[in-house]
Coordinates of N, CA and C in Angstrom, one line a residue:
X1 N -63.9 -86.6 -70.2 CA -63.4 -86.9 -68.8 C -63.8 -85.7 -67.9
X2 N -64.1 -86.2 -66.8 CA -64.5 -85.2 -66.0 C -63.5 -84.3 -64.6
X3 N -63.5 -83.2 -64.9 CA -62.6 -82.6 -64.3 C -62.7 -82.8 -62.6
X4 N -61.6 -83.3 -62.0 CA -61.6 -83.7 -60.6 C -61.6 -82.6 -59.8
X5 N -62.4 -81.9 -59.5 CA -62.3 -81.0 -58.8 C -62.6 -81.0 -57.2
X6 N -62.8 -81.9 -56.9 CA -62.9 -82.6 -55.2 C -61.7 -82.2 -54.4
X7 N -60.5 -82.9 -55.0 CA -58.8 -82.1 -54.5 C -58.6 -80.8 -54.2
X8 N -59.2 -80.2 -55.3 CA -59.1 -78.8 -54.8 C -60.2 -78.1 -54.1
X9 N -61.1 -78.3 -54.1 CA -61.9 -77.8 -52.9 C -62.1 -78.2 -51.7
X10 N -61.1 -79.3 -51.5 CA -60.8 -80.0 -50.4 C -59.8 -78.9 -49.5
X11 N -58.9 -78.7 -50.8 CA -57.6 -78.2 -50.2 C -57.9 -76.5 -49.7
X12 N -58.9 -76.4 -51.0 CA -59.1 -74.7 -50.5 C -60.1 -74.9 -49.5
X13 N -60.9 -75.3 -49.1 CA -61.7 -75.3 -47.5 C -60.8 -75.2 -46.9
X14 N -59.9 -76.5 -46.8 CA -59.1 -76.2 -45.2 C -58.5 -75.3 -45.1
X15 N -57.5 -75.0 -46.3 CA -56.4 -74.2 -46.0 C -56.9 -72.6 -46.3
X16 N -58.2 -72.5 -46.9 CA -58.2 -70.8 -47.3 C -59.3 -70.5 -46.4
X17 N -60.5 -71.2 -46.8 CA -61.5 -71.0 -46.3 C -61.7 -71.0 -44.2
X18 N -61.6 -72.0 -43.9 CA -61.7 -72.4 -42.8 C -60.8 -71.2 -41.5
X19 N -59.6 -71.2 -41.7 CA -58.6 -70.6 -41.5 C -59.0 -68.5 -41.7
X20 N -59.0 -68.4 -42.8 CA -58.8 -67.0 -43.1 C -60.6 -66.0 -43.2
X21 N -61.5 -67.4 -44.1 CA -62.9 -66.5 -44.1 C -63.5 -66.5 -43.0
X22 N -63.4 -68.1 -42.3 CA -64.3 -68.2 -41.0 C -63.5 -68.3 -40.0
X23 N -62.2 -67.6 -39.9 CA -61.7 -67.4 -38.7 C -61.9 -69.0 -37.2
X24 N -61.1 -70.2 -38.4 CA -61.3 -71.2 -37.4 C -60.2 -71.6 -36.4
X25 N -60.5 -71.9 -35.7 CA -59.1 -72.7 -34.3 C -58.3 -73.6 -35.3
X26 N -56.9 -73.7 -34.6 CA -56.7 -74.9 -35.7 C -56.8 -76.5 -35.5
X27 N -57.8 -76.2 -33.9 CA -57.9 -77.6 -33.2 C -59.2 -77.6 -34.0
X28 N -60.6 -76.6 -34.2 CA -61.7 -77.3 -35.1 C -61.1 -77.4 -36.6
X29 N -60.2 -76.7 -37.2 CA -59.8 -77.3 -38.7 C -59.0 -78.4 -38.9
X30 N -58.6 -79.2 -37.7 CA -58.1 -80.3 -37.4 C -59.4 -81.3 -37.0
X31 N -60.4 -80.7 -36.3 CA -61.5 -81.9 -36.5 C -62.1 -81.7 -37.8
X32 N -62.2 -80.9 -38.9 CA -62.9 -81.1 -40.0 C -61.9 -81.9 -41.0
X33 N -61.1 -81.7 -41.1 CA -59.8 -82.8 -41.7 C -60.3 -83.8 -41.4
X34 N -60.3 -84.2 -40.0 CA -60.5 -85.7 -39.6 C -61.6 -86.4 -40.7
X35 N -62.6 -85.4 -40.2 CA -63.8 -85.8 -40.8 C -63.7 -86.1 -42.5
X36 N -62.8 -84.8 -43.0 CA -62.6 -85.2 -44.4 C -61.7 -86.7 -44.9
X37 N -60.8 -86.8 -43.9 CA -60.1 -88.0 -44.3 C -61.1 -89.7 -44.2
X38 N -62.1 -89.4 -43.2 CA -62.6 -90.1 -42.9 C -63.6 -90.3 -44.2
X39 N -64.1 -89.5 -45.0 CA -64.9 -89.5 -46.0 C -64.2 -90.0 -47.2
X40 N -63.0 -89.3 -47.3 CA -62.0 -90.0 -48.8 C -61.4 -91.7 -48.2
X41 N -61.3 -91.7 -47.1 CA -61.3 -93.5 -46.9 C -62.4 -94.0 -47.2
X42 N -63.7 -93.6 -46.8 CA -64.6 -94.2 -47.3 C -65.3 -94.2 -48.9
X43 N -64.9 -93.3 -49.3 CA -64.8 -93.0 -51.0 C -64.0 -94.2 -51.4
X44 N -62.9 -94.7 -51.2 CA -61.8 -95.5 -51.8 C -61.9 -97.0 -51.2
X45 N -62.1 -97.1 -49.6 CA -62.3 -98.2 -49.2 C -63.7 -99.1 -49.7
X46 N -64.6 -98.2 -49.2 CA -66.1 -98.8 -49.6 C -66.9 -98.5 -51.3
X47 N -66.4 -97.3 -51.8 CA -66.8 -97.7 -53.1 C -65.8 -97.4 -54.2
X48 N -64.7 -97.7 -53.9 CA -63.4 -97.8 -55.1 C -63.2 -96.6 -55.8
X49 N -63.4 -95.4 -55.5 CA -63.1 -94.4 -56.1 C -61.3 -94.3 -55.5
X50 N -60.9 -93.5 -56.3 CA -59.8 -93.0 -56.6 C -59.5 -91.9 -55.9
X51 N -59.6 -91.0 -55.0 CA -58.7 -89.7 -54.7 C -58.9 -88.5 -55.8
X52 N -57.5 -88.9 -56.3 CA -57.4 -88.0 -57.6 C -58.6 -87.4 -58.6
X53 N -58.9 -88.7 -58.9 CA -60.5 -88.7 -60.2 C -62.0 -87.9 -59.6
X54 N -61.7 -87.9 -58.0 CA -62.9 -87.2 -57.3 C -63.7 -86.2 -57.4
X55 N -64.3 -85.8 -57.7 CA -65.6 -84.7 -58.4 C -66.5 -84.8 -57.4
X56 N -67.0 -83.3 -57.6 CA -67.8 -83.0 -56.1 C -69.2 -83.5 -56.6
X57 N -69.6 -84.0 -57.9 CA -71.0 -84.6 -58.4 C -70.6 -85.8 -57.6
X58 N -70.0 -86.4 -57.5 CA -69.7 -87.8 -56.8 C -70.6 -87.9 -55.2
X59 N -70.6 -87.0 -54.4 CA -70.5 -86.4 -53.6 C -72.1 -85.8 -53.3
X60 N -73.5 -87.0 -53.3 CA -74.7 -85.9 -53.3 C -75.5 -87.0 -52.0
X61 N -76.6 -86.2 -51.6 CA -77.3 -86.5 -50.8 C -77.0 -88.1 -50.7
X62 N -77.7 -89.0 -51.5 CA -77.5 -90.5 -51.2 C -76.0 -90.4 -50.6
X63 N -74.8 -90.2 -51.1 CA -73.4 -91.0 -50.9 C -73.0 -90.2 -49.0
X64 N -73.8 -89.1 -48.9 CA -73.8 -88.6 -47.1 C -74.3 -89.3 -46.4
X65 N -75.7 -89.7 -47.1 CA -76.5 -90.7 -45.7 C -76.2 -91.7 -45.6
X66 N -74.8 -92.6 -46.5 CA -74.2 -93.8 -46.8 C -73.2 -93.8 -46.0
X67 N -72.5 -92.8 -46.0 CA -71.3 -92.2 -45.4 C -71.4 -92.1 -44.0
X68 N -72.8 -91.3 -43.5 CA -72.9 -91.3 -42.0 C -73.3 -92.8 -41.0
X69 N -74.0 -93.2 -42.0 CA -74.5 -94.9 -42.3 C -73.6 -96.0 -41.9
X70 N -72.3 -95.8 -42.5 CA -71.3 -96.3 -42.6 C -70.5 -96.2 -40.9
X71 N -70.0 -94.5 -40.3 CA -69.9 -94.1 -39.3 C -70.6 -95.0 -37.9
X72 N -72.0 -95.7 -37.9 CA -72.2 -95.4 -37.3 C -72.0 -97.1 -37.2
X73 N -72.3 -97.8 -38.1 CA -72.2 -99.5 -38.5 C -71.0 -99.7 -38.3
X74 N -69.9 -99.1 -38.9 CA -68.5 -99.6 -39.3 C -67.8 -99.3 -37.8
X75 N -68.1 -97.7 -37.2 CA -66.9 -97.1 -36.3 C -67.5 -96.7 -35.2
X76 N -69.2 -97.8 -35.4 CA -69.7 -97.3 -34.2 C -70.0 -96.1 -33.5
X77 N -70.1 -94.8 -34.3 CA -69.9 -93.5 -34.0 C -71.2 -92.9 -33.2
X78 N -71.0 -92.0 -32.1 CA -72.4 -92.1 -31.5 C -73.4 -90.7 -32.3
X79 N -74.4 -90.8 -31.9 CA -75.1 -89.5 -32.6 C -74.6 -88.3 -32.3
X80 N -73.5 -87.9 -31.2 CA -72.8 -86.8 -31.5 C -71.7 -86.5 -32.1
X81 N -71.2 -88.0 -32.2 CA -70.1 -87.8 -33.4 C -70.5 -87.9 -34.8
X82 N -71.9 -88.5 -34.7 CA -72.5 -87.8 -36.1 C -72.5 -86.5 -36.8
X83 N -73.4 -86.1 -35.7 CA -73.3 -84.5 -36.2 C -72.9 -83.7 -36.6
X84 N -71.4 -84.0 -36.1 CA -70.3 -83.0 -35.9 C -69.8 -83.2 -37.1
X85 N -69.4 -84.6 -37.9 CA -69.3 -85.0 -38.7 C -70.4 -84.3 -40.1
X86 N -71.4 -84.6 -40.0 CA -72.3 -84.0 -40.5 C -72.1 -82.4 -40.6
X87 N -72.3 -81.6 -39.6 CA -71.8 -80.1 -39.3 C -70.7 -80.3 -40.1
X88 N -69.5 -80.6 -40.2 CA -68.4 -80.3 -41.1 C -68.6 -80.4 -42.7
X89 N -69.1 -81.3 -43.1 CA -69.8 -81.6 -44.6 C -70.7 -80.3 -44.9
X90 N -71.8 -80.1 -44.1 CA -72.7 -78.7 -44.2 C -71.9 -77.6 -44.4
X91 N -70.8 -77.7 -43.4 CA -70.1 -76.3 -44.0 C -69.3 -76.3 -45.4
X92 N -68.8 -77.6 -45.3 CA -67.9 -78.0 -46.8 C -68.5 -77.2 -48.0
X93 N -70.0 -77.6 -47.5 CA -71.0 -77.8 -49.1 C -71.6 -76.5 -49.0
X94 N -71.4 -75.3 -48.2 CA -72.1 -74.0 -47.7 C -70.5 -73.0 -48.7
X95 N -69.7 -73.6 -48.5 CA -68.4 -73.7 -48.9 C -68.4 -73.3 -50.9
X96 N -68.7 -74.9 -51.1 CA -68.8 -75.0 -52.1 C -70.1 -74.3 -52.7
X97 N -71.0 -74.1 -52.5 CA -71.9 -73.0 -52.9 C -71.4 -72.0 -53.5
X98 N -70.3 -71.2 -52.9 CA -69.9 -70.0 -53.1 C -68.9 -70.2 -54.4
X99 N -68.3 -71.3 -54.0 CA -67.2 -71.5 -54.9 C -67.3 -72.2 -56.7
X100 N -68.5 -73.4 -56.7 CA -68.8 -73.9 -57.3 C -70.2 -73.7 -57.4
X101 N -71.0 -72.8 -58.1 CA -72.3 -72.4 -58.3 C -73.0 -73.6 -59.4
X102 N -71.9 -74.6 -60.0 CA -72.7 -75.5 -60.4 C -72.9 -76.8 -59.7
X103 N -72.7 -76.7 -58.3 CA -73.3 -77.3 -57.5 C -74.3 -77.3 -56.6
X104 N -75.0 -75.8 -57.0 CA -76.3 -75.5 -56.1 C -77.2 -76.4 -55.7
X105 N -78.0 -77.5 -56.7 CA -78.7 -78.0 -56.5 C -78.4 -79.4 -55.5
X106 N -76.9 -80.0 -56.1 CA -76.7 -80.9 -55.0 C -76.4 -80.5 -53.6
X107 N -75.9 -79.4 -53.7 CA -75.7 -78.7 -51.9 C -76.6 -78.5 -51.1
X108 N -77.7 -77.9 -51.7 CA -79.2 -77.8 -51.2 C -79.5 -78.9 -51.1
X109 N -79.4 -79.9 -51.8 CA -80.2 -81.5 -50.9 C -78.7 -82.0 -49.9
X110 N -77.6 -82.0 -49.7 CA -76.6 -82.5 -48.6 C -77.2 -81.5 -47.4
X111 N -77.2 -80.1 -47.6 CA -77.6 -79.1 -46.2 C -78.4 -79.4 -46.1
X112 N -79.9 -80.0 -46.4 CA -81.2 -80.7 -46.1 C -81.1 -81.6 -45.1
X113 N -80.0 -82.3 -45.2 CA -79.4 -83.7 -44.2 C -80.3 -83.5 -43.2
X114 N -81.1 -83.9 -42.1 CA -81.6 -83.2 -40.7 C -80.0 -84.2 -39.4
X115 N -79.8 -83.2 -38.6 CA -79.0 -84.1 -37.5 C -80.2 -84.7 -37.0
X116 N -79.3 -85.7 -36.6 CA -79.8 -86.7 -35.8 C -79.9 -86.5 -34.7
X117 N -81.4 -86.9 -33.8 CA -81.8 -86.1 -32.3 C -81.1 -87.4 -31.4
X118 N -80.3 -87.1 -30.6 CA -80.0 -87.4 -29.0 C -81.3 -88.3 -28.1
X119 N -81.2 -88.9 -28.0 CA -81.9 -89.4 -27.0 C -81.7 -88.7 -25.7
X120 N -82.4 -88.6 -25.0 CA -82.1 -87.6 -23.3 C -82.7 -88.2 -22.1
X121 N -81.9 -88.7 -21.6 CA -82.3 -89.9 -20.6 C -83.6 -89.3 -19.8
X122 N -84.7 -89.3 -19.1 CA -85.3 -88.9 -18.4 C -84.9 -88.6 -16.9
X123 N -85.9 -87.7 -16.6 CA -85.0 -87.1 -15.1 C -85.9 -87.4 -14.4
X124 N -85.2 -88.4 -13.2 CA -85.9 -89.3 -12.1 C -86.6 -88.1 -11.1
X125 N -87.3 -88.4 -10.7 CA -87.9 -87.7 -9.5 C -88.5 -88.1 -8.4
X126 N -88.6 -87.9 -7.1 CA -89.0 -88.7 -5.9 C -90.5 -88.7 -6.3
X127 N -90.9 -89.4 -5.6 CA -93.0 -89.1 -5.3 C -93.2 -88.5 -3.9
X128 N -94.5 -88.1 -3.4 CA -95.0 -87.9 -2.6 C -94.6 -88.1 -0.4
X129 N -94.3 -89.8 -1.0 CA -93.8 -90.8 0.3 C -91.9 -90.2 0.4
X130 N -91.5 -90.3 -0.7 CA -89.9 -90.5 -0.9 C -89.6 -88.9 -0.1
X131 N -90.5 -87.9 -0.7 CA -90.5 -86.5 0.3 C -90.7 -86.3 1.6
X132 N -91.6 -86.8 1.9 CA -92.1 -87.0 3.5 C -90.8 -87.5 4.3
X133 N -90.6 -88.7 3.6 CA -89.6 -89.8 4.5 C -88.0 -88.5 4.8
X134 N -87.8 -88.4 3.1 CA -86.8 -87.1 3.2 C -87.0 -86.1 4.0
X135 N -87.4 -85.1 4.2 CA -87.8 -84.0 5.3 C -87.5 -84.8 6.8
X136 N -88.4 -85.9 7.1 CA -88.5 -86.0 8.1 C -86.9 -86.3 8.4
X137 N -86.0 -86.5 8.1 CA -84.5 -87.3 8.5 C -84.1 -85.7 9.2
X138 N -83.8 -84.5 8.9 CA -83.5 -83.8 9.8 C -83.6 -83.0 11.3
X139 N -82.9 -83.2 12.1 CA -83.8 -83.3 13.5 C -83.7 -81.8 13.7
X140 N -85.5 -81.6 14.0 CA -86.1 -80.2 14.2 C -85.9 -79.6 15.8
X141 N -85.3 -80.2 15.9 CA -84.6 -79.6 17.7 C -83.3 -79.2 17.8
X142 N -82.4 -79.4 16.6 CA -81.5 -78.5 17.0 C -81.0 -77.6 15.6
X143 N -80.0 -76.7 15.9 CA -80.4 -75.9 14.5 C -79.7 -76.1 13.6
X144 N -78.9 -76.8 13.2 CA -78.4 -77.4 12.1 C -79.2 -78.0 11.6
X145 N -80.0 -79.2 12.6 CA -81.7 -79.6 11.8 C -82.8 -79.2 11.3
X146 N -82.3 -77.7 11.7 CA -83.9 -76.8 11.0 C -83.3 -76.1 9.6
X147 N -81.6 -76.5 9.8 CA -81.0 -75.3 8.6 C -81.3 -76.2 7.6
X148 N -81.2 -78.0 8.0 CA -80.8 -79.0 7.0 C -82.6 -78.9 6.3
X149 N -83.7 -79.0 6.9 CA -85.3 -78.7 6.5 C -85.2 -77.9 5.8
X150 N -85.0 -76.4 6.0 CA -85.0 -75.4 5.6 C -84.7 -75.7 4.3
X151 N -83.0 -75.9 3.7 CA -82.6 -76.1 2.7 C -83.0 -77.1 1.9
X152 N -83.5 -78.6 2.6 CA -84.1 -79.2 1.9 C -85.3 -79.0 1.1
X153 N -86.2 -78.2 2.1 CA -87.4 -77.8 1.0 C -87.3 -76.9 0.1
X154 N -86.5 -76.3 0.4 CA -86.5 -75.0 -0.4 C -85.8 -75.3 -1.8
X155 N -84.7 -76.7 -1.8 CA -84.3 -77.4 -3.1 C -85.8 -78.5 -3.6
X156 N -86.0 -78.9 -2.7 CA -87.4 -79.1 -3.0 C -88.7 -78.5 -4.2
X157 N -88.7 -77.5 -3.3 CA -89.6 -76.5 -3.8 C -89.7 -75.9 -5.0
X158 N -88.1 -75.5 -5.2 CA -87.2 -75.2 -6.5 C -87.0 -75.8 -7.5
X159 N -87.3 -77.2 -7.4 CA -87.1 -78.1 -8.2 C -85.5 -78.3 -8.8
X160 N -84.7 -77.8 -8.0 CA -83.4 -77.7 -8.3 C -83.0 -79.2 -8.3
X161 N -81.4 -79.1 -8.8 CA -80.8 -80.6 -9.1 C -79.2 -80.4 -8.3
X162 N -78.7 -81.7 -8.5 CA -77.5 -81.2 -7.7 C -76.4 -81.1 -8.8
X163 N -75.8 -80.0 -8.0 CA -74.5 -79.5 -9.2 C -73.2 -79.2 -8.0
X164 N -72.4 -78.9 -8.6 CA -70.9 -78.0 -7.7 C -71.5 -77.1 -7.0
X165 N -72.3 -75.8 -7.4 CA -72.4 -74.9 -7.1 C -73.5 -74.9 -5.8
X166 N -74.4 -75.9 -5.7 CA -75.3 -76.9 -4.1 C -74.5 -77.0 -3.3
X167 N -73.6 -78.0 -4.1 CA -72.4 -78.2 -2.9 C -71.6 -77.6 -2.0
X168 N -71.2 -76.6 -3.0 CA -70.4 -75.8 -2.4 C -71.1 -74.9 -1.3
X169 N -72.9 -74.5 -1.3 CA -73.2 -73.8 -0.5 C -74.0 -74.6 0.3
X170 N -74.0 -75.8 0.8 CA -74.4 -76.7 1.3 C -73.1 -77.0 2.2
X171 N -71.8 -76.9 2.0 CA -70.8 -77.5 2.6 C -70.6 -76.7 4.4
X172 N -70.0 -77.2 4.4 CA -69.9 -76.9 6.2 C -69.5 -75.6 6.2
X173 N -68.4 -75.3 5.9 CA -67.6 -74.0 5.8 C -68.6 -72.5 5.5
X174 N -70.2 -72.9 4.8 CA -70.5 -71.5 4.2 C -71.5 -72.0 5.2
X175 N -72.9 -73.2 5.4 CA -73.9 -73.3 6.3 C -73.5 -72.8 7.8
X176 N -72.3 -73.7 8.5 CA -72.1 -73.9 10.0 C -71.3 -72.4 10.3
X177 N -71.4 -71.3 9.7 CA -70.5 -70.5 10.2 C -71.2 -69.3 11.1
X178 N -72.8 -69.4 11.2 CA -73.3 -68.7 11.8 C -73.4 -69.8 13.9
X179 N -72.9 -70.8 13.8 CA -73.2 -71.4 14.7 C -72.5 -70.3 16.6

């Protein structure tokens, strides 16, 4: 019979490791819990293991990418709650490395895992016309219209985007005070 040792290196991550070696918040050792409980439901719900009987051989490359697999089919999970998820497991098994040296070889293929890339919406941009038309809207005869040019091209130029920090030097209170 094989010694269950999943329990306990469950229990020593969170509570020795996480905490005392890697100096963690107890709001991230509260998201890696999550993550763990979320893997021992899936251990018991989806393939009938037991809790107790749990061994970290149980536990190799195929049953992660099943597991994240599962995350994303079952709970809908988006690729950043992948990761994170993921990130928690990598540390688990960076974990277990140290602790259980007869798990080298399966740890090296779980840390292998690659995260999953983000899609990144593309960043719109005016054309040529969309510029002109813009520029031309501020009136060059009086001086708020030359300040409004001014600052437009020069965000223009910059290739800058809009944030708080535009706004705020854009707003009436910092532009209109030289009036």
């Amino acid at each position: 019979m094989k010694k269950a040792d999943f329990p306990k290196a469950v229990s020593d991550f969170l509570s020795v490791y996480l905490p005392s070696e890697r100096n963690f918040s107890k709001k991230t050792i509260s998201s890696y819990c999550d993550t763990i409980k979320l893997l021992l439901r899936y251990c018991v719900d989806e393939n009938g293991y037991t809790v107790e009987r749990l061994t970290l051989k149980q536990i190799d490359r195929a049953f992660v990418l099943s597991f994240l697999n599962w995350l994303e089919r079952e709970r809908h999970s988006s690729v950043s709650t992948l990761n994170q998820r993921l990130a928690c497991i990598h540390t688990f098994f960076r974990f277990a490395l140290m602790s259980y040296p007869e798990t080298l070889d399966q740890a090296q293929q779980i840390l292998s895992i690659p995260f999953r890339k983000k899609s990144v919406p593309a960043i719109g941009y005016l054309n040529a016309d969309d510029i002109k038309i813009l520029l031309s809207q501020p009136d060059r005869h009086t001086r708020s219209g030359r300040r409004d040019l001014v600052l437009l091209s020069l965000l223009y130029d910059c290739g800058m985007k809009n944030s708080p920090a535009l706004e705020f030097l854009y707003s009436e209170k910092v532009c209109d005070s030289g009036k």
